[in-house]
GROMACS .gro file of C-alpha atoms in nm:
model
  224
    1UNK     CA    1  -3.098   1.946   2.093
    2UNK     CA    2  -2.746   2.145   2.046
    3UNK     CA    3  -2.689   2.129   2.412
    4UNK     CA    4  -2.842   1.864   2.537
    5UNK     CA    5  -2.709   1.677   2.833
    6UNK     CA    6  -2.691   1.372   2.564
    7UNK     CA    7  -2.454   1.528   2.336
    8UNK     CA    8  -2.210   1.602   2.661
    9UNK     CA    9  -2.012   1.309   2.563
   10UNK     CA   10  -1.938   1.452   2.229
   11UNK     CA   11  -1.861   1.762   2.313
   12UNK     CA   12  -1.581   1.663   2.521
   13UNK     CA   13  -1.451   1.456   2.232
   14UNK     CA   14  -1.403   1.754   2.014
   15UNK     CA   15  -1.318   1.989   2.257
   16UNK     CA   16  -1.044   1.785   2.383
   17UNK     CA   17  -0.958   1.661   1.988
   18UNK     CA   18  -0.908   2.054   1.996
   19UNK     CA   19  -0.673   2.124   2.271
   20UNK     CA   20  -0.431   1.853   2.153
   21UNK     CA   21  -0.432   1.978   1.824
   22UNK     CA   22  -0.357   2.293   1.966
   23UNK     CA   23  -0.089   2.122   2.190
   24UNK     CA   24   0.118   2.011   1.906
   25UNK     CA   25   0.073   2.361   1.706
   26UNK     CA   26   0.228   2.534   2.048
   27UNK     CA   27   0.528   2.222   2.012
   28UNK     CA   28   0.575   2.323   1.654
   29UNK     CA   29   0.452   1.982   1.529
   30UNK     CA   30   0.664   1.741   1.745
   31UNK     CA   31   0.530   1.463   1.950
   32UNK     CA   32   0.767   1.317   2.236
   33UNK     CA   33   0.497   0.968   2.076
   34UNK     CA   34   0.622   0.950   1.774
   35UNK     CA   35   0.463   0.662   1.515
   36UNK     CA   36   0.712   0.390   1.577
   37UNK     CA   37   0.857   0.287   1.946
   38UNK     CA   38   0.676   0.448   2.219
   39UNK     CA   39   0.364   0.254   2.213
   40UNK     CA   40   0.592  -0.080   2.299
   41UNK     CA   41   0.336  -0.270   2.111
   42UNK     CA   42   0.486  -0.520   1.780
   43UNK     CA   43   0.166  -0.509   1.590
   44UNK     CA   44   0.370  -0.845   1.398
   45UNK     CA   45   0.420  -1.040   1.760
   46UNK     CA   46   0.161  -1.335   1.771
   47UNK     CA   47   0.082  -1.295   2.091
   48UNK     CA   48  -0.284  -1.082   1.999
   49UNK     CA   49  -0.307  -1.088   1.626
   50UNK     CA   50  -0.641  -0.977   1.621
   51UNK     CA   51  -0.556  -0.670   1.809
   52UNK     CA   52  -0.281  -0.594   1.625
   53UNK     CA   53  -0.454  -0.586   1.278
   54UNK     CA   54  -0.736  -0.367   1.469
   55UNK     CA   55  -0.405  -0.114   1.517
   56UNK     CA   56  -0.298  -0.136   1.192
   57UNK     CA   57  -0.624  -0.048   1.051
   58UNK     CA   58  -0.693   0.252   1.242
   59UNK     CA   59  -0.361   0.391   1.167
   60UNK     CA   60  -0.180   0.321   1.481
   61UNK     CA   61   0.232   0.341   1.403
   62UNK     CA   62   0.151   0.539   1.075
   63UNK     CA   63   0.143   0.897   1.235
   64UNK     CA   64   0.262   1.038   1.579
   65UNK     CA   65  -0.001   0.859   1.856
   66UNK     CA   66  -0.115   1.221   1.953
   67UNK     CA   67  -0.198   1.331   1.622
   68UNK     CA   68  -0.373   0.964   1.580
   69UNK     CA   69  -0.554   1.100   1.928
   70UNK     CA   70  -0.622   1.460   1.817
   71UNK     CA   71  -0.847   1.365   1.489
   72UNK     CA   72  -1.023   1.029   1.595
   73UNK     CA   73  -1.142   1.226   1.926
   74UNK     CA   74  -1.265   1.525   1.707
   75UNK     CA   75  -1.403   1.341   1.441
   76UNK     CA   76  -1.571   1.154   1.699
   77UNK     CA   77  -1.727   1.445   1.885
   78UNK     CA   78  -1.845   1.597   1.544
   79UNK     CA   79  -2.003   1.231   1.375
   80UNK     CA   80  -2.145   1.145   1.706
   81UNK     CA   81  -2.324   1.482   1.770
   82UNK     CA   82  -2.454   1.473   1.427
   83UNK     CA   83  -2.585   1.121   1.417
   84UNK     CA   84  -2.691   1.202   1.797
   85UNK     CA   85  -2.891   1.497   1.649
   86UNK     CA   86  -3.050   1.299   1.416
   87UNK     CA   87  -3.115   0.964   1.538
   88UNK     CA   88  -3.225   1.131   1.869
   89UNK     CA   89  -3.469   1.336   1.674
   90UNK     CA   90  -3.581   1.023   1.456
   91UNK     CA   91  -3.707   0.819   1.784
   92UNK     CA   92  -3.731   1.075   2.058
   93UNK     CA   93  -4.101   0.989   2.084
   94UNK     CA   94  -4.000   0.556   2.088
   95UNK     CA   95  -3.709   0.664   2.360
   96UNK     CA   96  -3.506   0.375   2.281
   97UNK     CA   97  -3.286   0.309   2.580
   98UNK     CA   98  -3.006   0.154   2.349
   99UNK     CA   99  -2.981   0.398   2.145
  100UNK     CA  100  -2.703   0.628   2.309
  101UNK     CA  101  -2.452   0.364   2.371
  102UNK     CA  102  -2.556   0.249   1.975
  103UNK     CA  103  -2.484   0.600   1.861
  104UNK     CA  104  -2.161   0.594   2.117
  105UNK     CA  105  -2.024   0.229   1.933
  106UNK     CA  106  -2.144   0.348   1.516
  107UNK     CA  107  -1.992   0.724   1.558
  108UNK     CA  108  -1.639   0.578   1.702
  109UNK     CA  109  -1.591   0.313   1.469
  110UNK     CA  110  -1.668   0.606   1.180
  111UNK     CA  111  -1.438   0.793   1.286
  112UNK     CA  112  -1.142   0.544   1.380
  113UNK     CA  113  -1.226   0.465   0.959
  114UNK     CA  114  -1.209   0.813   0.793
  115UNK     CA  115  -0.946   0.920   1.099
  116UNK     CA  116  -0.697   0.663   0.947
  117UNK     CA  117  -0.781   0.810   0.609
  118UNK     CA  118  -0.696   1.189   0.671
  119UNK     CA  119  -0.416   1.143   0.973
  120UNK     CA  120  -0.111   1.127   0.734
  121UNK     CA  121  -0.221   1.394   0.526
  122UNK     CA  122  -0.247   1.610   0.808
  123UNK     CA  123   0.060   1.437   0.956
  124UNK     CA  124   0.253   1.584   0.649
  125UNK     CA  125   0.099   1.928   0.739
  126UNK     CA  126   0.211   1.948   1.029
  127UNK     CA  127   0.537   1.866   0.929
  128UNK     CA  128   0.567   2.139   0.681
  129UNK     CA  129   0.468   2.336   0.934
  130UNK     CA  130   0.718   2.269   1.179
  131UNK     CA  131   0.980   2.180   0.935
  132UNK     CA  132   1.341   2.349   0.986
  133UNK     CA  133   1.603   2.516   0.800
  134UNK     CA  134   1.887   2.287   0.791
  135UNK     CA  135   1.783   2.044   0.496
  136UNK     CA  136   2.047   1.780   0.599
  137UNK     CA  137   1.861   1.692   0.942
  138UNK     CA  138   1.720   1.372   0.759
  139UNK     CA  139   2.078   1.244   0.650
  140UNK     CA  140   2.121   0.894   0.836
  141UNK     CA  141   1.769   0.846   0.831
  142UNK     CA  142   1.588   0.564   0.748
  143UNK     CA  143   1.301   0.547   0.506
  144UNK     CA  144   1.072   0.291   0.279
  145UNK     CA  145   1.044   0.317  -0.067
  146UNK     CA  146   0.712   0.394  -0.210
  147UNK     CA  147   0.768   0.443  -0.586
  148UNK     CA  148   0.824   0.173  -0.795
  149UNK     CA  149   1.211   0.234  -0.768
  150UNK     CA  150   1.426   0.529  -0.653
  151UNK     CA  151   1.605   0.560  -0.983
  152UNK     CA  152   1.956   0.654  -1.045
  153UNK     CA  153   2.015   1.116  -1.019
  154UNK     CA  154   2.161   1.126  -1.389
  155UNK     CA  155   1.822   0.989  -1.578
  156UNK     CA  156   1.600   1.265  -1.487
  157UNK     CA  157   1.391   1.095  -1.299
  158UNK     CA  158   1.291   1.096  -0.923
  159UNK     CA  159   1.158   0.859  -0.671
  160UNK     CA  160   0.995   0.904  -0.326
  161UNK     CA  161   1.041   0.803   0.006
  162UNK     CA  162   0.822   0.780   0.341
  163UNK     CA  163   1.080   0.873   0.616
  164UNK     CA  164   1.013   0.981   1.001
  165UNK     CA  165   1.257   1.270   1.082
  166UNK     CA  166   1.436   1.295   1.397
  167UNK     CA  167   1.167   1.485   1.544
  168UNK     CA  168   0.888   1.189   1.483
  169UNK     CA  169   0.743   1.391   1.196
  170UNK     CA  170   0.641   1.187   0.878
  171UNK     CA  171   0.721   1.347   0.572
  172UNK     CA  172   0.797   1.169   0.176
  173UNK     CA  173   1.046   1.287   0.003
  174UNK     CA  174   1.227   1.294  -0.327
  175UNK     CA  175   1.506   1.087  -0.388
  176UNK     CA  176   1.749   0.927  -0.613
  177UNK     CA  177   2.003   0.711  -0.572
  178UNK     CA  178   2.395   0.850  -0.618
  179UNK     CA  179   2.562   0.773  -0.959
  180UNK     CA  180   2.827   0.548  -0.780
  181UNK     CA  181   2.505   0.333  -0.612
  182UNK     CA  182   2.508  -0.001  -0.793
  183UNK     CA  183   2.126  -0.141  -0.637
  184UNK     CA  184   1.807   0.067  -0.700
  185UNK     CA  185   1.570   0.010  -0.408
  186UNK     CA  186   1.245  -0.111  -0.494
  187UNK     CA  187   0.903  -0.055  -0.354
  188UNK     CA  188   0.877  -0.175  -0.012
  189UNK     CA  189   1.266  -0.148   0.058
  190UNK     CA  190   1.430  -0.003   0.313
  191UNK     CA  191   1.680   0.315   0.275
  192UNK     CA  192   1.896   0.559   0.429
  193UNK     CA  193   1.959   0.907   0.323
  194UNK     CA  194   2.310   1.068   0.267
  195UNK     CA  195   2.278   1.383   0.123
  196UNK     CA  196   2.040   1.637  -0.008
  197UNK     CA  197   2.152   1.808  -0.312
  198UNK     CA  198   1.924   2.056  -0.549
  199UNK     CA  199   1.632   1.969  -0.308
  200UNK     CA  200   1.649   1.612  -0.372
  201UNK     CA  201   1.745   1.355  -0.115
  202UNK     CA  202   2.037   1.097  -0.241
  203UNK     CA  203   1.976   0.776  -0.066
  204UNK     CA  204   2.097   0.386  -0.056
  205UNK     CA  205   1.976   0.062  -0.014
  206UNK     CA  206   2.018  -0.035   0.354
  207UNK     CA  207   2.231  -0.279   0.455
  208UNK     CA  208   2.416  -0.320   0.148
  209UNK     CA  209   2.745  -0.306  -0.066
  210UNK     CA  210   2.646   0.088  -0.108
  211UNK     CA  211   2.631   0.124   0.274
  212UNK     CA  212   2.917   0.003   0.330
  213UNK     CA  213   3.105   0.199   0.047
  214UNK     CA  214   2.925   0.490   0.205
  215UNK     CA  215   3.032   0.463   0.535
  216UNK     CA  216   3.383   0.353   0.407
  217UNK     CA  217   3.410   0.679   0.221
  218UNK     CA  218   3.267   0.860   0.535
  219UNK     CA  219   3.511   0.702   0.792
  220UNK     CA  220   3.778   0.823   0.513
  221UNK     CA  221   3.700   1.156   0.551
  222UNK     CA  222   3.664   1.189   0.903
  223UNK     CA  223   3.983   1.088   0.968
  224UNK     CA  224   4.165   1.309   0.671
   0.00000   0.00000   0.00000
């Protein structure tokens, strides 16, 4: 039952779930389809709800597309082989004629659930594992608060941050905000980072007073 012709299907699915993880080992992590713009699809726009929401939920524009690819397609080949295994051997004697593309439809929408579960995590991962030197490559980046608040860098206290880096990988970070900053960003807020400092990230509250002071003070320097 291992190799039968009617596990084919799923055998491709993880073999090919393989080779793209393997793809974006041999790029170091990157993905020229990141999470947010390449899909040209505004899972907001009214024009297919429906559709949208079915993107949201399995994780589309959380996690680089290929990565989103890479464990739905293994998970896939692995769930459906094993419910193939076992449903097959359950009613090989009734020899349902449904009961492939039944199989086919119940292991897929398994794994779209538990692949939108595990993708960031391994998202993250990746991005350690590709993750460069130069810890100011995220400054002018733009991130969402996910604490309750990214508190102020002279309370002891630290907030965190989901951010995409310039390479498309997703990472969450530390942060506080900058003594000068007058507006701690809440949950669900937008910011951008300025500086990393003691392996913490300083960031602001986009579009703000303190983003404008901040790229006052920059323009300042630039020109001294």
């Amino acid at each position: 039952m291992l190799f039968s012709p009617a596990n084919l299907p799923y055998w491709i699915f993880l073999i090919t779930g393989i080779l793209l993880f393997l793809f974006m080992i041999m790029l170091g992590g990157e993905s020229e389809l990141d999470a947010d713009a390449d899909l040209d699809i505004d899972i907001e726009t009214n024009i297919d709800l429906s559709f949208g929401r079915f993107l949201e939920w399995a994780g589309i524009g959380k996690v680089p597309l290929i990565l989103m690819l890479a464990t739905d397609l293994s998970l896939w080949g692995v769930i459906g082989w094993m419910l193939n295994v076992w449903l097959g051997g359950i009613n090989q004697n009734q020899q349902l004629p449904l009961m492939g593309i039944i199989i086919l439809l119940i292991s897929l929408i398994i794994s779209l659930f538990i692949g939108r579960l595990i993708a960031e995590p391994i998202s993250k991962m990746f991005a350690e594992f590709s993750e460069d030197a130069s810890g100011d490559r995220l400054v002018g980046c733009i991130g969402t608060v996910t604490s309750v608040y990214i508190p102020a860098e002279n309370i002891n206290k630290i907030g965190q941050v989901d951010i995409f880096d310039p390479k498309g990988n997703f990472l969450t970070i530390n942060a506080v905000i900058p003594d000068w900053a007058t507006i701690a960003p809440q949950r669900g807020e937008k910011v951008i980072v300025i500086e990393l400092k003691q392996q913490i990230y300083l960031v602001i509250a986009k579009d703000s007073v303190d983003e404008e002071n901040w790229l006052n003070s920059s323009d300042s320097k630039n020109q001294n």
